[in-house]
PDB file of C-alpha atoms in Angstrom:
ATOM      1  CA  MET Y   1     -56.397  20.842  40.202  1.00 59.00           C
ATOM      2  CA  ASP Y   2     -59.379  22.697  41.166  1.00 75.00           C
ATOM      3  CA  PHE Y   3     -58.388  25.033  44.011  1.00 80.00           C
ATOM      4  CA  GLU Y   4     -59.567  28.448  44.990  1.00 85.00           C
ATOM      5  CA  PHE Y   5     -57.511  30.708  46.971  1.00 90.00           C
ATOM      6  CA  ARG Y   6     -59.377  32.583  49.688  1.00 90.00           C
ATOM      7  CA  PHE Y   7     -57.245  35.503  50.893  1.00 93.00           C
ATOM      8  CA  ASP Y   8     -60.313  37.237  51.859  1.00 93.00           C
ATOM      9  CA  ILE Y   9     -60.512  35.007  54.965  1.00 93.00           C
ATOM     10  CA  VAL Y  10     -57.180  36.281  56.026  1.00 94.00           C
ATOM     11  CA  TRP Y  11     -58.044  39.860  55.385  1.00 95.00           C
ATOM     12  CA  ASN Y  12     -61.208  39.567  57.388  1.00 94.00           C
ATOM     13  CA  ASN Y  13     -59.064  38.203  60.276  1.00 94.00           C
ATOM     14  CA  MET Y  14     -56.133  40.499  59.810  1.00 95.00           C
ATOM     15  CA  SER Y  15     -56.808  42.024  63.302  1.00 95.00           C
ATOM     16  CA  LEU Y  16     -55.767  38.701  64.818  1.00 94.00           C
ATOM     17  CA  LEU Y  17     -52.481  38.884  62.833  1.00 96.00           C
ATOM     18  CA  LEU Y  18     -51.698  42.415  63.745  1.00 95.00           C
ATOM     19  CA  GLU Y  19     -52.071  41.674  67.469  1.00 95.00           C
ATOM     20  CA  GLY Y  20     -49.608  38.736  66.864  1.00 95.00           C
ATOM     21  CA  VAL Y  21     -47.222  41.260  65.154  1.00 96.00           C
ATOM     22  CA  GLN Y  22     -47.217  43.440  68.315  1.00 96.00           C
ATOM     23  CA  THR Y  23     -46.310  40.527  70.401  1.00 95.00           C
ATOM     24  CA  THR Y  24     -43.663  39.379  67.890  1.00 96.00           C
ATOM     25  CA  ILE Y  25     -42.183  42.869  67.850  1.00 96.00           C
ATOM     26  CA  LEU Y  26     -42.063  43.021  71.754  1.00 96.00           C
ATOM     27  CA  LEU Y  27     -40.415  39.563  72.081  1.00 95.00           C
ATOM     28  CA  SER Y  28     -37.921  40.552  69.270  1.00 96.00           C
ATOM     29  CA  LEU Y  29     -36.977  43.901  70.860  1.00 96.00           C
ATOM     30  CA  LEU Y  30     -36.567  42.418  74.273  1.00 96.00           C
ATOM     31  CA  THR Y  31     -34.412  39.509  72.799  1.00 96.00           C
ATOM     32  CA  MET Y  32     -32.164  41.846  70.916  1.00 96.00           C
ATOM     33  CA  ILE Y  33     -31.612  44.254  73.870  1.00 96.00           C
ATOM     34  CA  LEU Y  34     -30.984  41.487  76.418  1.00 97.00           C
ATOM     35  CA  GLY Y  35     -28.996  39.315  73.773  1.00 96.00           C
ATOM     36  CA  THR Y  36     -26.777  42.365  73.038  1.00 95.00           C
ATOM     37  CA  ILE Y  37     -25.938  42.850  76.698  1.00 95.00           C
ATOM     38  CA  ILE Y  38     -25.227  39.181  77.192  1.00 97.00           C
ATOM     39  CA  GLY Y  39     -23.123  38.804  74.051  1.00 95.00           C
ATOM     40  CA  LEU Y  40     -21.136  41.947  74.926  1.00 91.00           C
ATOM     41  CA  PHE Y  41     -20.538  40.854  78.509  1.00 93.00           C
ATOM     42  CA  VAL Y  42     -19.432  37.205  77.327  1.00 95.00           C
ATOM     43  CA  ALA Y  43     -17.173  38.608  74.556  1.00 92.00           C
ATOM     44  CA  ILE Y  44     -15.295  41.097  76.953  1.00 88.00           C
ATOM     45  CA  VAL Y  45     -14.902  38.458  79.653  1.00 91.00           C
ATOM     46  CA  ARG Y  46     -13.558  35.897  77.082  1.00 91.00           C
ATOM     47  CA  LEU Y  47     -10.928  38.494  75.804  1.00 88.00           C
ATOM     48  CA  ARG Y  48      -9.871  39.818  79.270  1.00 84.00           C
ATOM     49  CA  ALA Y  49     -10.250  36.950  81.648  1.00 84.00           C
ATOM     50  CA  ARG Y  50      -8.031  33.975  82.045  1.00 86.00           C
ATOM     51  CA  LYS Y  51      -9.137  30.779  80.402  1.00 85.00           C
ATOM     52  CA  ILE Y  52     -10.082  28.950  83.589  1.00 88.00           C
ATOM     53  CA  PHE Y  53     -12.759  31.809  84.195  1.00 88.00           C
ATOM     54  CA  ALA Y  54     -13.782  32.095  80.636  1.00 91.00           C
ATOM     55  CA  LEU Y  55     -14.438  28.268  80.373  1.00 93.00           C
ATOM     56  CA  PRO Y  56     -17.964  28.244  81.571  1.00 94.00           C
ATOM     57  CA  LEU Y  57     -18.834  31.093  78.977  1.00 95.00           C
ATOM     58  CA  ILE Y  58     -17.255  28.981  76.289  1.00 94.00           C
ATOM     59  CA  ILE Y  59     -19.480  26.026  77.312  1.00 96.00           C
ATOM     60  CA  TYR Y  60     -22.455  28.282  77.359  1.00 96.00           C
ATOM     61  CA  VAL Y  61     -21.777  29.665  73.782  1.00 96.00           C
ATOM     62  CA  GLU Y  62     -21.100  26.239  72.365  1.00 96.00           C
ATOM     63  CA  VAL Y  63     -24.317  24.703  73.930  1.00 96.00           C
ATOM     64  CA  PHE Y  64     -26.568  27.462  72.664  1.00 97.00           C
ATOM     65  CA  ARG Y  65     -25.090  27.619  69.333  1.00 96.00           C
ATOM     66  CA  GLY Y  66     -25.067  23.935  68.940  1.00 95.00           C
ATOM     67  CA  THR Y  67     -28.640  22.972  70.063  1.00 96.00           C
ATOM     68  CA  PRO Y  68     -32.057  23.803  68.438  1.00 95.00           C
ATOM     69  CA  GLY Y  69     -33.799  26.962  69.700  1.00 94.00           C
ATOM     70  CA  LEU Y  70     -37.020  24.978  70.284  1.00 94.00           C
ATOM     71  CA  ILE Y  71     -35.281  22.651  72.621  1.00 95.00           C
ATOM     72  CA  GLN Y  72     -33.926  25.592  74.434  1.00 95.00           C
ATOM     73  CA  ILE Y  73     -37.405  27.129  74.989  1.00 95.00           C
ATOM     74  CA  VAL Y  74     -38.914  24.079  76.186  1.00 93.00           C
ATOM     75  CA  TRP Y  75     -36.134  23.188  78.486  1.00 94.00           C
ATOM     76  CA  ILE Y  76     -36.014  26.562  80.286  1.00 93.00           C
ATOM     77  CA  TYR Y  77     -39.842  26.697  80.537  1.00 93.00           C
ATOM     78  CA  TYR Y  78     -40.374  23.095  81.724  1.00 91.00           C
ATOM     79  CA  CYS Y  79     -37.107  21.796  83.182  1.00 90.00           C
ATOM     80  CA  LEU Y  80     -35.636  25.025  84.839  1.00 88.00           C
ATOM     81  CA  PRO Y  81     -38.472  25.125  87.520  1.00 88.00           C
ATOM     82  CA  ILE Y  82     -37.769  21.457  88.219  1.00 89.00           C
ATOM     83  CA  VAL Y  83     -34.099  21.949  88.634  1.00 87.00           C
ATOM     84  CA  THR Y  84     -34.189  25.337  90.437  1.00 86.00           C
ATOM     85  CA  GLY Y  85     -37.773  25.380  91.978  1.00 85.00           C
ATOM     86  CA  LEU Y  86     -38.135  28.837  90.334  1.00 84.00           C
ATOM     87  CA  GLN Y  87     -41.556  29.262  88.471  1.00 85.00           C
ATOM     88  CA  LEU Y  88     -41.366  31.374  85.405  1.00 87.00           C
ATOM     89  CA  ASP Y  89     -44.191  32.622  83.192  1.00 89.00           C
ATOM     90  CA  ALA Y  90     -44.233  32.040  79.480  1.00 90.00           C
ATOM     91  CA  LEU Y  91     -43.062  35.374  78.466  1.00 91.00           C
ATOM     92  CA  THR Y  92     -40.106  35.505  80.843  1.00 92.00           C
ATOM     93  CA  SER Y  93     -39.134  31.933  79.887  1.00 93.00           C
ATOM     94  CA  LEU Y  94     -39.272  32.741  76.240  1.00 94.00           C
ATOM     95  CA  VAL Y  95     -37.343  35.947  76.581  1.00 95.00           C
ATOM     96  CA  ILE Y  96     -34.550  34.308  78.611  1.00 95.00           C
ATOM     97  CA  ALA Y  97     -34.373  31.398  76.270  1.00 96.00           C
ATOM     98  CA  MET Y  98     -34.334  33.575  73.083  1.00 96.00           C
ATOM     99  CA  ALA Y  99     -31.733  36.227  74.710  1.00 97.00           C
ATOM    100  CA  LEU Y 100     -29.435  33.503  75.647  1.00 97.00           C
ATOM    101  CA  ASN Y 101     -29.560  32.000  72.071  1.00 97.00           C
ATOM    102  CA  VAL Y 102     -29.120  35.244  70.545  1.00 97.00           C
ATOM    103  CA  GLY Y 103     -26.492  36.282  72.984  1.00 97.00           C
ATOM    104  CA  SER Y 104     -24.313  33.207  72.156  1.00 97.00           C
ATOM    105  CA  TYR Y 105     -24.155  34.170  68.589  1.00 97.00           C
ATOM    106  CA  LEU Y 106     -23.560  37.926  69.288  1.00 96.00           C
ATOM    107  CA  SER Y 107     -20.763  37.006  71.525  1.00 95.00           C
ATOM    108  CA  GLU Y 108     -18.765  35.652  68.667  1.00 95.00           C
ATOM    109  CA  VAL Y 109     -19.671  38.604  66.491  1.00 95.00           C
ATOM    110  CA  PHE Y 110     -18.326  41.059  69.223  1.00 94.00           C
ATOM    111  CA  ARG Y 111     -15.339  39.030  69.950  1.00 93.00           C
ATOM    112  CA  ALA Y 112     -14.275  38.670  66.279  1.00 91.00           C
ATOM    113  CA  GLY Y 113     -14.925  42.425  65.635  1.00 91.00           C
ATOM    114  CA  ILE Y 114     -12.834  43.549  68.623  1.00 89.00           C
ATOM    115  CA  GLN Y 115     -10.037  41.117  67.593  1.00 89.00           C
ATOM    116  CA  GLY Y 116     -10.119  42.456  64.122  1.00 87.00           C
ATOM    117  CA  VAL Y 117      -8.992  45.972  65.144  1.00 86.00           C
ATOM    118  CA  ASN Y 118      -5.508  46.640  63.893  1.00 86.00           C
ATOM    119  CA  LYS Y 119      -3.220  46.119  66.932  1.00 85.00           C
ATOM    120  CA  GLY Y 120      -0.954  48.863  65.412  1.00 88.00           C
ATOM    121  CA  HIS Y 121      -3.752  51.467  65.953  1.00 86.00           C
ATOM    122  CA  ILE Y 122      -4.085  50.455  69.559  1.00 84.00           C
ATOM    123  CA  GLU Y 123      -0.345  50.644  70.168  1.00 87.00           C
ATOM    124  CA  ALA Y 124      -0.157  54.010  68.456  1.00 89.00           C
ATOM    125  CA  ALA Y 125      -2.857  55.470  70.579  1.00 87.00           C
ATOM    126  CA  ALA Y 126      -1.057  54.064  73.784  1.00 87.00           C
ATOM    127  CA  ALA Y 127       2.070  55.760  72.621  1.00 89.00           C
ATOM    128  CA  LEU Y 128       0.255  59.030  72.397  1.00 87.00           C
ATOM    129  CA  GLY Y 129      -0.606  58.694  75.860  1.00 88.00           C
ATOM    130  CA  PHE Y 130      -4.253  57.434  75.688  1.00 88.00           C
ATOM    131  CA  LYS Y 131      -5.660  55.597  78.626  1.00 87.00           C
ATOM    132  CA  PRO Y 132      -7.115  52.198  78.204  1.00 81.00           C
ATOM    133  CA  GLY Y 133     -10.639  53.601  78.457  1.00 80.00           C
ATOM    134  CA  GLN Y 134      -9.998  56.272  75.815  1.00 86.00           C
ATOM    135  CA  ILE Y 135      -8.399  53.638  73.441  1.00 84.00           C
ATOM    136  CA  THR Y 136     -11.470  51.326  73.848  1.00 80.00           C
ATOM    137  CA  ARG Y 137     -13.938  54.376  73.168  1.00 81.00           C
ATOM    138  CA  ARG Y 138     -11.904  56.229  70.533  1.00 83.00           C
ATOM    139  CA  VAL Y 139     -10.076  53.604  68.651  1.00 84.00           C
ATOM    140  CA  VAL Y 140     -11.508  50.053  69.182  1.00 84.00           C
ATOM    141  CA  VAL Y 141     -15.268  50.739  69.306  1.00 79.00           C
ATOM    142  CA  PRO Y 142     -15.524  52.935  66.215  1.00 80.00           C
ATOM    143  CA  GLN Y 143     -13.670  50.489  64.051  1.00 82.00           C
ATOM    144  CA  ALA Y 144     -15.095  47.247  65.575  1.00 83.00           C
ATOM    145  CA  ALA Y 145     -18.777  48.601  65.398  1.00 82.00           C
ATOM    146  CA  TYR Y 146     -18.629  49.523  61.786  1.00 80.00           C
ATOM    147  CA  ARG Y 147     -17.334  46.089  60.848  1.00 84.00           C
ATOM    148  CA  MET Y 148     -19.791  44.240  63.123  1.00 91.00           C
ATOM    149  CA  ILE Y 149     -23.116  45.887  62.095  1.00 90.00           C
ATOM    150  CA  PRO Y 150     -23.712  43.509  59.105  1.00 90.00           C
ATOM    151  CA  ALA Y 151     -23.281  40.481  61.226  1.00 93.00           C
ATOM    152  CA  ILE Y 152     -25.348  41.911  64.082  1.00 95.00           C
ATOM    153  CA  GLY Y 153     -28.217  42.619  61.599  1.00 94.00           C
ATOM    154  CA  ASN Y 154     -28.154  38.911  60.556  1.00 94.00           C
ATOM    155  CA  VAL Y 155     -28.514  37.892  64.088  1.00 96.00           C
ATOM    156  CA  PHE Y 156     -31.344  40.323  64.687  1.00 96.00           C
ATOM    157  CA  VAL Y 157     -33.237  38.911  61.587  1.00 96.00           C
ATOM    158  CA  SER Y 158     -32.670  35.494  63.008  1.00 95.00           C
ATOM    159  CA  ALA Y 159     -34.199  36.701  66.284  1.00 95.00           C
ATOM    160  CA  ILE Y 160     -37.312  37.786  64.512  1.00 96.00           C
ATOM    161  CA  LYS Y 161     -37.785  34.381  62.916  1.00 95.00           C
ATOM    162  CA  LEU Y 162     -36.921  32.618  66.155  1.00 94.00           C
ATOM    163  CA  SER Y 163     -39.821  34.223  67.764  1.00 94.00           C
ATOM    164  CA  SER Y 164     -42.156  31.934  65.564  1.00 94.00           C
ATOM    165  CA  LEU Y 165     -41.074  29.087  67.879  1.00 94.00           C
ATOM    166  CA  CYS Y 166     -42.816  30.829  70.942  1.00 94.00           C
ATOM    167  CA  SER Y 167     -46.147  29.558  69.609  1.00 91.00           C
ATOM    168  CA  VAL Y 168     -45.392  26.138  71.327  1.00 90.00           C
ATOM    169  CA  LEU Y 169     -45.890  27.842  74.782  1.00 90.00           C
ATOM    170  CA  GLY Y 170     -49.133  29.375  73.569  1.00 88.00           C
ATOM    171  CA  MET Y 171     -47.721  33.088  73.355  1.00 91.00           C
ATOM    172  CA  SER Y 172     -50.043  34.850  71.109  1.00 91.00           C
ATOM    173  CA  GLU Y 173     -47.425  36.052  68.546  1.00 94.00           C
ATOM    174  CA  LEU Y 174     -47.753  36.059  64.804  1.00 95.00           C
ATOM    175  CA  MET Y 175     -47.417  32.286  64.102  1.00 95.00           C
ATOM    176  CA  TYR Y 176     -49.751  31.310  66.976  1.00 95.00           C
ATOM    177  CA  GLN Y 177     -52.384  33.742  65.717  1.00 96.00           C
ATOM    178  CA  GLY Y 178     -52.033  32.358  62.290  1.00 95.00           C
ATOM    179  CA  GLN Y 179     -52.520  28.782  63.574  1.00 95.00           C
ATOM    180  CA  ILE Y 180     -55.752  30.026  65.316  1.00 95.00           C
ATOM    181  CA  ILE Y 181     -57.181  31.200  61.903  1.00 95.00           C
ATOM    182  CA  ILE Y 182     -56.122  28.009  60.305  1.00 95.00           C
ATOM    183  CA  ALA Y 183     -57.861  25.911  63.005  1.00 94.00           C
ATOM    184  CA  ASN Y 184     -61.087  27.987  62.353  1.00 93.00           C
ATOM    185  CA  PHE Y 185     -61.184  28.073  58.655  1.00 93.00           C
ATOM    186  CA  PHE Y 186     -58.921  25.380  57.305  1.00 91.00           C
ATOM    187  CA  ARG Y 187     -56.866  27.579  54.860  1.00 92.00           C
ATOM    188  CA  PRO Y 188     -53.276  26.942  55.806  1.00 94.00           C
ATOM    189  CA  ILE Y 189     -51.779  27.960  52.434  1.00 94.00           C
ATOM    190  CA  GLU Y 190     -53.405  31.527  52.505  1.00 94.00           C
ATOM    191  CA  VAL Y 191     -52.656  32.133  56.087  1.00 96.00           C
ATOM    192  CA  PHE Y 192     -48.994  30.829  55.983  1.00 96.00           C
ATOM    193  CA  THR Y 193     -48.441  32.863  52.840  1.00 96.00           C
ATOM    194  CA  VAL Y 194     -49.513  36.211  54.562  1.00 96.00           C
ATOM    195  CA  VAL Y 195     -47.634  35.254  57.778  1.00 97.00           C
ATOM    196  CA  ALA Y 196     -44.617  34.652  55.657  1.00 96.00           C
ATOM    197  CA  ILE Y 197     -44.963  38.046  53.912  1.00 97.00           C
ATOM    198  CA  ILE Y 198     -45.288  39.750  57.301  1.00 97.00           C
ATOM    199  CA  TYR Y 199     -42.289  38.048  58.717  1.00 97.00           C
ATOM    200  CA  LEU Y 200     -40.363  39.122  55.466  1.00 96.00           C
ATOM    201  CA  ILE Y 201     -41.430  42.728  55.935  1.00 97.00           C
ATOM    202  CA  MET Y 202     -40.174  42.845  59.500  1.00 97.00           C
ATOM    203  CA  ALA Y 203     -36.928  41.097  58.654  1.00 96.00           C
ATOM    204  CA  TYR Y 204     -36.341  43.359  55.663  1.00 94.00           C
ATOM    205  CA  THR Y 205     -37.064  46.429  57.626  1.00 95.00           C
ATOM    206  CA  THR Y 206     -34.541  45.266  60.214  1.00 95.00           C
ATOM    207  CA  SER Y 207     -31.911  44.736  57.440  1.00 92.00           C
ATOM    208  CA  LEU Y 208     -32.537  48.126  55.916  1.00 91.00           C
ATOM    209  CA  PHE Y 209     -32.176  49.863  59.263  1.00 92.00           C
ATOM    210  CA  MET Y 210     -28.869  48.018  59.784  1.00 90.00           C
ATOM    211  CA  MET Y 211     -27.716  49.043  56.420  1.00 87.00           C
ATOM    212  CA  TYR Y 212     -28.578  52.583  57.175  1.00 86.00           C
ATOM    213  CA  LEU Y 213     -26.708  52.499  60.554  1.00 86.00           C
ATOM    214  CA  GLU Y 214     -23.653  50.942  58.789  1.00 82.00           C
ATOM    215  CA  TRP Y 215     -23.806  53.819  56.068  1.00 80.00           C
ATOM    216  CA  LYS Y 216     -24.249  56.447  58.952  1.00 79.00           C
ATOM    217  CA  LEU Y 217     -21.472  55.245  61.229  1.00 73.00           C
ATOM    218  CA  ALA Y 218     -18.941  54.580  58.531  1.00 68.00           C
ATOM    219  CA  TRP Y 219     -15.476  55.704  59.708  1.00 52.00           C
ATOM    220  CA  ILE Y 220     -13.890  55.503  56.433  1.00 50.00           C
ATOM    221  CA  LYS Y 221     -14.255  58.311  53.846  1.00 46.00           C
ATOM    222  CA  ARG Y 222     -17.319  57.666  51.611  1.00 54.00           C
ATOM    223  CA  GLU Y 223     -18.601  59.313  48.527  1.00 55.00           C
ATOM    224  CA  LYS Y 224     -21.005  62.246  48.991  1.00 58.00           C
ATOM    225  CA  VAL Y 225     -24.141  60.293  47.961  1.00 62.00           C
ATOM    226  CA  SER Y 226     -27.413  60.053  49.913  1.00 67.00           C
ATOM    227  CA  PHE Y 227     -28.282  56.765  51.507  1.00 63.00           C
ATOM    228  CA  TRP Y 228     -30.910  55.855  49.016  1.00 66.00           C
ATOM    229  CA  GLU Y 229     -28.589  56.469  46.190  1.00 70.00           C
ATOM    230  CA  LYS Y 230     -26.054  54.019  48.009  1.00 64.00           C
ATOM    231  CA  PHE Y 231     -28.824  51.553  48.613  1.00 65.00           C
ATOM    232  CA  LYS Y 232     -29.653  51.578  44.892  1.00 68.00           C
ATOM    233  CA  GLN Y 233     -25.945  50.824  44.060  1.00 64.00           C
ATOM    234  CA  ILE Y 234     -25.905  48.067  46.387  1.00 61.00           C
ATOM    235  CA  SER Y 235     -28.975  46.608  45.190  1.00 64.00           C
ATOM    236  CA  GLN Y 236     -27.992  46.741  41.579  1.00 63.00           C
ATOM    237  CA  SER Y 237     -24.680  45.097  42.419  1.00 59.00           C
ATOM    238  CA  ALA Y 238     -26.148  42.455  44.344  1.00 53.00           C
ATOM    239  CA  PHE Y 239     -28.594  41.265  41.717  1.00 54.00           C
ATOM    240  CA  GLN Y 240     -26.201  41.850  38.694  1.00 59.00           C
ATOM    241  CA  ILE Y 241     -25.122  38.628  36.949  1.00 53.00           C
ATOM    242  CA  LYS Y 242     -21.356  38.604  36.200  1.00 55.00           C
ATOM    243  CA  PRO Y 243     -19.990  36.332  33.690  1.00 52.00           C
ATOM    244  CA  GLN Y 244     -17.904  33.655  35.087  1.00 52.00           C
ATOM    245  CA  GLY Y 245     -15.645  33.097  32.046  1.00 50.00           C
ATOM    246  CA  ASP Y 246     -15.888  31.821  28.529  1.00 48.00           C
ATOM    247  CA  VAL Y 247     -18.236  28.848  28.083  1.00 40.00           C
TER     248      VAL Y 247
END
């Protein structure tokens, strides 16, 4: 097959992609912050409130976890003004939709992390005279946070990839800028390849940061090794092929 790759076209229009990266980072950060707040609120209410009060939140979690993100974005942007009469710009609609989506997943992460704390530790703290706030701050949060970090990192990476759907509303994020270059030069393979690499860099950077945070906040006793040495050990073990038995 006679095909010539023209990555120089992408390089000459890299400024467009970099503008899209800025918008993607902004959308992702807003989504992560608001999604974390929503998820934490939902998790606490579901754990503390009676079932009758938690029922609307359970429905919210199941709906947003069980429906495609694209439909959620389109529904909030086009249907919410029809139902409520409230007009929202594209950025606000996208942030709301993405935050609600991410918050539904994070609420389950937070709820599972809190419930995973050993009840004996909580009872021991209460026996020592700790107040409920102190138990939460000094016993529950340190243990739960350490366990939840990997799952939170996965949700944050998904939020970055979810931002690619924002192009349907004309938001000039990375995917939308890539589509503009494709429309002008008709080189989808090269453009999508570079766009995918940029998404991979952002996602892997987020994963690396969450891995560092997990190492930094570890409450268990760890070996006196640097983060990069520990990262090297984890990488080697992840890619190591172990025998599954005699063939």
